[in-house]
Short mmCIF file of C-alpha atoms in Angstrom, two decimals:
data_model
loop_
_atom_site.label_atom_id
_atom_site.label_comp_id
_atom_site.label_asym_id
_atom_site.label_seq_id
_atom_site.Cartn_x
_atom_site.Cartn_y
_atom_site.Cartn_z
CA MET R 583 2.63 7.99 29.83
CA MET R 584 4.17 5.78 26.81
CA LEU R 585 6.72 4.23 29.20
CA ALA R 586 4.12 3.24 31.78
CA ARG R 587 1.87 1.87 29.25
CA SER R 588 4.14 -0.56 28.01
CA ILE R 589 5.55 -1.18 31.60
CA LYS R 590 2.16 -1.86 32.50
CA ALA R 591 1.68 -4.35 29.17
CA THR R 592 4.52 -6.11 30.27
CA ARG R 593 3.67 -7.16 33.03
CA ILE R 594 0.46 -8.50 33.02
CA ALA R 595 1.49 -10.48 29.82
CA PRO R 596 1.08 -14.14 30.66
CA LEU R 597 3.75 -16.44 30.90
CA ARG R 598 4.60 -18.92 28.93
CA LEU R 599 5.64 -22.05 30.49
CA LEU R 600 8.23 -24.25 27.63
CA ARG R 601 8.02 -28.31 28.65
CA THR R 602 10.53 -30.79 26.60
CA VAL R 603 10.03 -34.50 25.63
CA THR R 604 11.73 -37.14 27.78
CA THR R 605 12.95 -39.74 26.46
CA ASP R 606 12.71 -41.55 29.22
CA ALA R 607 11.50 -44.67 28.10
CA ALA R 608 10.10 -46.34 31.19
CA SER R 609 8.13 -43.36 31.69
CA SER R 610 4.66 -44.71 31.16
CA HIS R 611 2.62 -46.70 34.03
CA ALA R 612 -0.83 -48.93 34.35
CA ASP R 613 -2.42 -50.60 36.96
CA LYS R 614 -1.37 -53.61 37.12
CA ASN R 615 -4.73 -54.95 38.55
CA SER R 616 -6.01 -53.95 35.43
CA VAL R 617 -4.11 -56.18 33.31
CA PRO R 618 -6.42 -58.86 31.79
CA THR R 619 -5.80 -62.37 32.10
CA GLU R 620 -6.24 -63.00 28.29
CA ASP R 621 -3.12 -61.81 26.09
CA ASP R 622 -5.30 -60.71 22.68
CA LYS R 623 -7.61 -58.63 25.57
CA LYS R 624 -6.47 -54.81 25.28
CA PHE R 625 -5.62 -52.51 28.41
CA THR R 626 -5.07 -48.64 29.39
CA VAL R 627 -1.42 -47.50 30.09
CA ASN R 628 -1.25 -44.26 30.89
CA LEU R 629 1.93 -42.16 28.69
CA SER R 630 3.80 -39.67 30.18
CA ASN R 631 2.75 -36.05 29.28
CA GLU R 632 5.80 -35.28 28.35
CA SER R 633 6.19 -37.71 25.91
CA PHE R 634 4.85 -35.16 23.29
CA GLU R 635 5.16 -31.60 21.23
CA SER R 636 2.24 -30.49 18.91
CA TYR R 637 2.35 -27.27 16.57
CA MET R 638 -0.71 -26.48 14.82
CA ILE R 639 -2.47 -29.57 16.31
CA ASP R 640 -3.94 -31.00 19.37
CA GLY R 641 -1.90 -34.38 19.97
CA PRO R 642 -1.72 -37.13 20.75
CA SER R 643 -3.78 -38.57 23.46
CA THR R 644 -1.62 -39.57 26.16
CA GLU R 645 -4.16 -43.32 26.97
CA LEU R 646 -2.97 -45.53 24.55
CA ASN R 647 -4.50 -48.92 24.67
CA VAL R 648 -2.21 -52.79 24.11
CA SER R 649 -2.26 -56.19 24.57
CA LYS R 650 -0.09 -58.36 26.51
CA ASN R 651 0.95 -59.79 23.39
CA GLU R 652 1.66 -56.30 21.19
CA LEU R 653 3.95 -55.43 24.53
CA LYS R 654 5.44 -58.82 23.85
CA LYS R 655 6.24 -58.88 20.17
CA MET R 656 7.36 -55.11 20.21
CA TYR R 657 9.87 -55.69 23.36
CA SER R 658 11.27 -59.23 20.97
CA ASP R 659 10.91 -57.00 18.15
CA MET R 660 13.59 -54.48 19.51
CA VAL R 661 16.31 -57.12 20.72
CA THR R 662 15.92 -58.88 17.26
CA ILE R 663 16.89 -55.57 15.31
CA ARG R 664 19.30 -54.78 18.61
CA ARG R 665 20.69 -58.46 18.21
CA MET R 666 21.47 -58.05 14.75
CA GLU R 667 22.82 -54.92 14.79
CA MET R 668 25.07 -56.85 16.56
CA ALA R 669 26.00 -59.05 14.77
CA ALA R 670 26.54 -56.90 11.68
CA ASP R 671 28.90 -54.57 13.48
CA LYS R 672 31.25 -58.60 14.83
CA LEU R 673 31.30 -58.84 10.93
CA TYR R 674 32.71 -55.56 10.11
CA LYS R 675 35.07 -55.74 12.39
CA GLU R 676 35.72 -59.02 10.91
CA LYS R 677 35.76 -57.83 7.59
CA LYS R 678 33.64 -60.07 6.32
CA ILE R 679 31.23 -56.86 5.86
CA ARG R 680 32.94 -54.43 4.13
CA GLY R 681 32.34 -50.27 3.16
CA PHE R 682 29.81 -48.35 4.08
CA CYS R 683 27.36 -49.36 7.24
CA HIS R 684 25.46 -47.16 9.70
CA LEU R 685 23.67 -49.10 12.49
CA SER R 686 20.47 -48.24 14.41
CA THR R 687 22.16 -49.58 17.62
CA GLY R 688 19.52 -47.27 20.33
CA GLN R 689 17.23 -45.72 17.94
CA GLU R 690 15.01 -49.22 17.17
CA ALA R 691 12.09 -47.62 19.41
CA VAL R 692 11.38 -45.41 16.75
CA ALA R 693 11.62 -48.46 13.71
CA ALA R 694 9.54 -50.76 15.77
CA GLY R 695 6.78 -48.67 17.29
CA ILE R 696 5.86 -47.33 13.86
CA GLU R 697 5.48 -50.51 12.40
CA HIS R 698 3.01 -51.50 15.54
CA ALA R 699 1.66 -48.32 14.07
CA ILE R 700 0.73 -49.23 10.61
CA THR R 701 -0.64 -52.08 8.02
CA PRO R 702 1.56 -53.67 5.76
CA ASP R 703 -0.21 -51.71 2.50
CA ASP R 704 1.48 -48.33 4.07
CA GLN R 705 4.62 -46.83 3.21
CA VAL R 706 8.54 -46.57 3.91
CA ILE R 707 10.86 -44.74 2.71
CA THR R 708 14.03 -43.91 5.13
CA ALA R 709 17.87 -43.03 4.73
CA TYR R 710 21.02 -44.75 5.28
CA ARG R 711 20.34 -46.20 8.83
CA CYS R 712 17.71 -48.86 7.43
CA HIS R 713 18.43 -52.41 8.46
CA GLY R 714 15.76 -52.17 11.41
CA PHE R 715 13.72 -50.54 8.96
CA ALA R 716 13.56 -53.53 6.90
CA LEU R 717 13.18 -56.03 9.80
CA MET R 718 10.22 -54.40 10.44
CA ARG R 719 8.56 -54.15 7.12
CA GLY R 720 8.80 -57.76 6.09
CA ALA R 721 12.64 -58.85 5.38
CA SER R 722 14.59 -61.30 7.11
CA VAL R 723 17.36 -61.75 9.54
CA LYS R 724 19.19 -64.07 6.56
CA SER R 725 18.01 -61.59 3.36
CA ILE R 726 19.44 -58.43 5.85
CA ILE R 727 23.32 -59.63 6.75
CA ALA R 728 23.48 -61.74 3.69
CA GLU R 729 23.27 -58.37 1.56
CA LEU R 730 25.63 -56.70 4.30
CA LEU R 731 27.81 -59.49 2.68
CA GLY R 732 27.13 -59.08 -0.33
CA ARG R 733 25.52 -62.58 -1.61
CA ARG R 734 22.82 -63.36 -3.76
CA GLU R 735 20.85 -64.24 -1.79
CA GLY R 736 20.84 -61.26 -0.48
CA ILE R 737 17.59 -58.54 -0.28
CA ALA R 738 18.81 -56.60 -3.08
CA TYR R 739 21.26 -59.59 -4.00
CA GLY R 740 24.43 -58.68 -2.14
CA LYS R 741 24.30 -55.00 -5.14
CA GLY R 742 23.02 -53.33 -3.11
CA GLY R 743 24.97 -53.45 0.63
CA SER R 744 23.58 -50.93 4.09
CA MET R 745 22.35 -48.38 2.57
CA HIS R 746 19.96 -49.59 -0.44
CA MET R 747 17.54 -52.29 1.01
CA PHE R 748 14.27 -52.74 -0.37
CA THR R 749 11.15 -55.21 -0.10
CA LYS R 750 7.02 -54.59 -0.25
CA GLY R 751 6.13 -51.23 1.39
CA PHE R 752 10.24 -50.15 2.17
CA PHE R 753 11.53 -48.30 -0.70
CA GLY R 754 15.28 -48.09 1.12
CA GLY R 755 17.71 -47.26 2.97
CA ASN R 756 19.27 -44.64 0.47
CA GLY R 757 22.52 -43.12 0.37
CA ILE R 758 22.13 -40.01 -0.83
CA VAL R 759 21.47 -37.34 2.50
CA GLY R 760 17.60 -36.07 2.36
CA ALA R 761 17.32 -37.70 -1.49
CA GLN R 762 14.66 -40.25 -0.96
CA VAL R 763 12.25 -37.26 1.33
CA PRO R 764 10.59 -35.90 -2.18
CA VAL R 765 10.69 -39.73 -3.47
CA GLY R 766 8.26 -40.54 -0.10
CA ALA R 767 6.28 -37.20 -0.61
CA GLY R 768 6.39 -39.32 -4.79
CA ILE R 769 4.73 -41.96 -3.40
CA GLY R 770 2.48 -41.04 -0.46
CA PHE R 771 1.06 -39.33 -4.04
CA ALA R 772 0.61 -41.76 -5.45
CA MET R 773 -1.29 -43.63 -2.41
CA LYS R 774 -3.53 -40.66 -3.00
CA TYR R 775 -3.82 -40.64 -6.60
CA LEU R 776 -4.35 -44.60 -6.42
CA GLY R 777 -7.13 -44.23 -3.42
CA ARG R 778 -5.80 -45.55 -1.16
CA PRO R 779 -6.26 -45.29 2.09
CA ASN R 780 -2.87 -45.90 3.03
CA THR R 781 0.38 -43.28 4.61
CA THR R 782 3.80 -42.72 3.96
CA PHE R 783 6.29 -42.62 6.19
CA ALA R 784 10.03 -40.95 4.82
CA LEU R 785 12.19 -40.39 7.00
CA TYR R 786 15.37 -38.85 7.47
CA GLY R 787 17.98 -37.92 10.34
CA ASP R 788 19.09 -34.07 11.46
CA GLY R 789 21.89 -33.76 9.56
CA ALA R 790 19.66 -33.84 6.53
CA SER R 791 16.99 -31.91 8.16
CA ASN R 792 18.41 -28.47 6.46
CA GLN R 793 18.51 -29.62 3.22
CA GLY R 794 17.01 -27.51 0.45
CA GLN R 795 14.96 -30.80 -1.60
CA VAL R 796 13.29 -31.44 2.04
CA PHE R 797 11.77 -28.11 1.87
CA GLU R 798 10.66 -28.45 -1.61
CA ALA R 799 9.15 -32.08 -0.85
CA TYR R 800 7.18 -29.44 2.52
CA ASN R 801 5.60 -26.88 0.15
CA MET R 802 4.87 -29.68 -2.40
CA ALA R 803 2.99 -31.78 -0.11
CA LYS R 804 0.93 -29.44 2.02
CA LEU R 805 -0.05 -27.88 -1.71
CA TRP R 806 -2.23 -31.26 -2.31
CA ASP R 807 -2.59 -32.32 1.16
CA ILE R 808 -0.51 -35.41 -0.05
CA PRO R 809 -0.53 -38.43 2.96
CA VAL R 810 2.78 -38.32 3.96
CA ILE R 811 4.39 -37.75 6.63
CA PHE R 812 8.31 -36.70 7.58
CA ALA R 813 9.86 -38.11 10.46
CA CYS R 814 13.20 -37.14 11.75
CA GLU R 815 15.48 -39.23 13.96
CA ASN R 816 16.96 -36.57 15.30
CA ASN R 817 19.34 -38.59 17.98
CA LYS R 818 21.24 -35.33 18.53
CA TYR R 819 24.17 -35.90 16.11
CA GLY R 820 24.81 -35.74 12.06
CA MET R 821 27.32 -37.84 11.67
CA GLY R 822 29.69 -35.18 14.02
CA THR R 823 28.21 -32.37 14.06
CA SER R 824 25.61 -30.98 17.23
CA ALA R 825 22.49 -30.50 16.15
CA ASN R 826 22.71 -26.77 17.50
CA ARG R 827 25.86 -26.59 16.08
CA SER R 828 24.12 -27.42 12.64
CA SER R 829 20.10 -25.69 12.39
CA ALA R 830 18.96 -22.51 13.48
CA LEU R 831 16.15 -24.01 14.31
CA THR R 832 16.56 -27.46 16.02
CA ASP R 833 12.67 -28.23 16.84
CA TYR R 834 12.24 -30.46 13.54
CA TYR R 835 8.36 -30.42 13.62
CA LYS R 836 8.06 -27.09 13.43
CA ARG R 837 10.18 -26.80 10.11
CA GLY R 838 7.53 -27.46 8.12
CA GLN R 839 5.86 -23.89 9.24
CA TYR R 840 2.27 -23.88 7.58
CA ILE R 841 2.36 -27.61 7.64
CA PRO R 842 0.93 -29.33 11.20
CA GLY R 843 4.26 -31.39 13.47
CA LEU R 844 4.37 -33.57 16.02
CA LYS R 845 7.86 -34.17 18.78
CA VAL R 846 8.11 -37.44 20.18
CA ASN R 847 10.22 -39.29 22.86
CA GLY R 848 12.03 -41.86 20.67
CA MET R 849 13.52 -44.50 23.04
CA ASP R 850 9.80 -44.63 24.13
CA VAL R 851 8.50 -47.58 21.96
CA LEU R 852 4.50 -46.34 23.34
CA ALA R 853 5.05 -43.52 22.74
CA VAL R 854 6.16 -44.29 19.29
CA LYS R 855 3.64 -46.20 18.53
CA GLN R 856 1.03 -43.97 19.64
CA ALA R 857 2.10 -40.53 17.65
CA SER R 858 2.70 -42.66 14.49
CA ALA R 859 -1.37 -43.93 15.06
CA TYR R 860 -2.24 -40.23 14.94
CA ALA R 861 -0.05 -38.75 12.27
CA LYS R 862 -1.13 -41.77 10.19
CA GLU R 863 -5.72 -40.90 11.19
CA HIS R 864 -3.89 -37.09 10.40
CA THR R 865 -2.83 -37.98 6.46
CA ILE R 866 -5.13 -40.61 5.62
CA SER R 867 -8.42 -38.25 7.13
CA GLY R 868 -7.65 -35.19 4.83
CA LYS R 869 -6.15 -33.10 6.18
CA GLY R 870 -2.58 -33.43 4.62
CA PRO R 871 0.93 -34.34 5.73
CA MET R 872 2.29 -33.86 9.17
CA VAL R 873 6.34 -33.24 9.84
CA MET R 874 7.72 -35.68 13.00
CA GLU R 875 10.39 -35.25 14.96
CA PHE R 876 10.80 -38.46 17.04
CA VAL R 877 14.31 -37.64 19.67
CA THR R 878 16.59 -40.44 20.42
CA TYR R 879 19.80 -41.09 20.70
CA ARG R 880 22.19 -43.68 18.74
CA TYR R 881 25.29 -45.12 21.12
CA GLY R 882 27.44 -46.29 18.33
CA GLY R 883 28.96 -43.79 15.78
CA HIS R 884 27.66 -41.82 12.91
CA SER R 885 28.85 -45.62 11.14
CA MET R 886 31.49 -47.44 11.89
CA SER R 887 34.15 -45.74 10.36
CA ASP R 888 32.90 -43.04 13.59
CA PRO R 889 34.36 -44.09 17.08
CA GLY R 890 31.72 -42.30 18.48
CA THR R 891 33.61 -40.84 20.77
CA THR R 892 35.47 -37.61 19.64
CA TYR R 893 32.84 -35.39 19.95
CA ARG R 894 30.86 -36.70 23.17
CA THR R 895 31.89 -37.87 26.01
CA ARG R 896 31.95 -41.90 26.90
CA GLU R 897 30.07 -40.84 29.95
CA GLU R 898 27.82 -38.76 27.99
CA VAL R 899 26.43 -42.48 25.89
CA GLN R 900 27.24 -44.06 28.77
CA ARG R 901 24.49 -42.58 30.91
CA MET R 902 21.70 -42.59 27.41
CA ARG R 903 22.83 -46.66 27.14
CA SER R 904 22.26 -46.90 31.62
CA THR R 905 19.09 -44.23 31.65
CA GLN R 906 16.85 -43.94 28.86
CA ASP R 907 18.30 -47.25 26.71
CA PRO R 908 14.32 -48.57 24.62
CA ILE R 909 14.30 -52.49 25.17
CA GLN R 910 15.64 -51.93 29.06
CA GLY R 911 12.70 -49.39 29.36
CA LEU R 912 9.81 -51.50 28.12
CA LYS R 913 11.10 -54.90 29.92
CA GLN R 914 10.90 -53.36 33.53
CA LYS R 915 7.71 -51.64 32.10
CA ILE R 916 6.17 -55.40 31.44
CA LEU R 917 7.86 -57.27 34.36
CA GLU R 918 6.27 -54.56 36.49
CA TRP R 919 2.94 -54.54 34.76
CA GLY R 920 2.98 -58.64 35.35
CA ILE R 921 3.11 -59.19 31.52
CA VAL R 922 5.87 -61.80 31.92
CA SER R 923 7.98 -63.50 34.43
CA GLU R 924 11.31 -62.65 34.63
CA ASP R 925 11.74 -66.51 32.78
CA GLU R 926 9.00 -66.40 30.31
CA LEU R 927 11.30 -62.81 29.81
CA LYS R 928 15.00 -64.60 29.27
CA GLN R 929 13.12 -66.78 27.27
CA LEU R 930 11.75 -64.11 24.68
CA ASP R 931 15.70 -62.83 24.77
CA LYS R 932 17.08 -66.46 23.73
CA GLU R 933 14.51 -66.96 21.26
CA ALA R 934 15.56 -63.93 20.06
CA ARG R 935 18.96 -64.51 19.90
CA THR R 936 19.03 -67.58 18.70
CA LEU R 937 16.87 -66.41 15.45
CA VAL R 938 19.52 -63.77 14.94
CA ASP R 939 22.28 -66.40 15.49
CA ASN R 940 21.07 -68.80 13.37
CA GLU R 941 20.17 -66.75 10.23
CA VAL R 942 23.37 -65.38 10.77
CA LYS R 943 24.99 -68.48 10.48
CA LYS R 944 22.86 -69.30 6.68
CA ALA R 945 24.50 -65.57 5.65
CA GLU R 946 27.68 -66.20 5.94
CA GLU R 947 26.97 -69.60 3.63
CA ALA R 948 25.04 -68.19 1.29
CA PRO R 949 27.41 -68.30 -1.93
CA VAL R 950 28.63 -65.33 -3.18
CA PRO R 951 27.12 -63.59 -6.59
CA ASP R 952 28.80 -64.47 -9.83
CA PRO R 953 31.55 -62.70 -11.37
CA THR R 954 29.61 -62.44 -14.77
CA SER R 955 28.25 -59.05 -17.22
CA LYS R 956 25.06 -61.17 -16.84
CA ILE R 957 24.43 -61.45 -12.78
CA LEU R 958 26.16 -57.40 -12.85
CA PHE R 959 23.06 -55.52 -15.92
CA GLU R 960 20.43 -58.06 -15.28
CA ASP R 961 18.76 -56.19 -12.53
CA ILE R 962 18.88 -52.43 -13.65
CA TYR R 963 14.96 -53.46 -15.97
CA VAL R 964 11.61 -54.89 -15.81
CA PRO R 965 12.32 -57.70 -17.68
CA GLY R 966 10.80 -57.81 -21.03
CA SER R 967 12.10 -53.67 -21.19
CA GLU R 968 15.62 -53.86 -21.53
CA PRO R 969 16.96 -52.64 -24.13
CA GLU R 970 19.43 -54.45 -27.25
CA PHE R 971 22.58 -53.12 -25.11
CA MET R 972 24.36 -51.34 -22.24
CA LYS R 973 26.96 -49.64 -22.87
CA GLY R 974 29.53 -50.27 -20.41
CA ARG R 975 32.95 -48.18 -19.23
CA THR R 976 34.97 -49.02 -22.56
CA LEU R 977 33.95 -50.58 -26.03
CA GLU R 978 34.76 -53.98 -24.70
CA GLU R 979 32.39 -53.97 -21.96
CA THR R 980 28.79 -53.80 -23.47
CA TYR R 981 26.28 -55.65 -22.76
CA TYR R 982 23.92 -57.08 -25.11
CA TYR R 983 20.78 -58.27 -23.65
CA ARG R 984 20.01 -60.21 -26.88
CA ALA R 985 22.43 -62.09 -27.85
#
């Protein structure tokens, strides 16, 4: 009898349909006839039903209101990021850039989409794949490339390099895996403490998602309802290890357990924008933190020293480049919707190319820092708060601030 009941219960149990977030960069739709002639007037774009997966929340609407100007700016931003990263790649191979260098080619939609959903008063902190975020937060191409080259006019005066870039509203660029996540929670706490209606994006990669400090930050953020968005950029590989070989649970947006989560098509800048705006509204309305997962892909290796082909096939990379590219996806749509003509789009490409090329040239011409102790020790303390001296490696290297 018990066996029969068990079989009967099994038969009537509802089926759970599993849905996977797409990485199709051109999955959105709009009625071309509804696109206004005015550049600043918004119209409705219907995102794919596979743009999001939610956990403990309803999730954002798939109807995005956007203007022609916004679409053109998002396209230009992504093209500029890619052109800048390609310039960095070239300079590194020419041995003009030394040390670590992590490029975000293929992941441009995440940085651009987030920036178009927030304000300059919101805060962002990320790991070492940070050049695109620095640019979106207001840094110039020249200051970023000059920093990579170790020049005095770099964004960190040539002392930070690829992994340490900072500007207003952007707290880096951090080299220690996962360490920026609790710092991001602290920045979010500051926003709440100061009574500011702003959120903080604390970004990290799938490779950093298993760090203990990430879960400690989750706990504190939920305990105090901190307005912070823990955003995992899941590009499928942590260095050379695939996500399913390193993580028991690869649904990173569910990792918060008691924190709502949202998985997003990170190759579609429009989906990223919509999801990021939703997450911001959630966190600043007193509901506490959110965990996001942007499903994306990097075309290059983990860093410049990694060819990126020993743990994945060339065919896989080529398939993503040819079918899922965020820039080509948006390009296809803005042409399809009549936002710009082919000639106008070529002009946007030319403007981005000219901007980056000119800025790179200026960065290469910028002077290197003077090799003096004064330059070396000048940025450790806020001016006026320096101690009497700073110890060097030896007694002779001790630097006296007020000598």
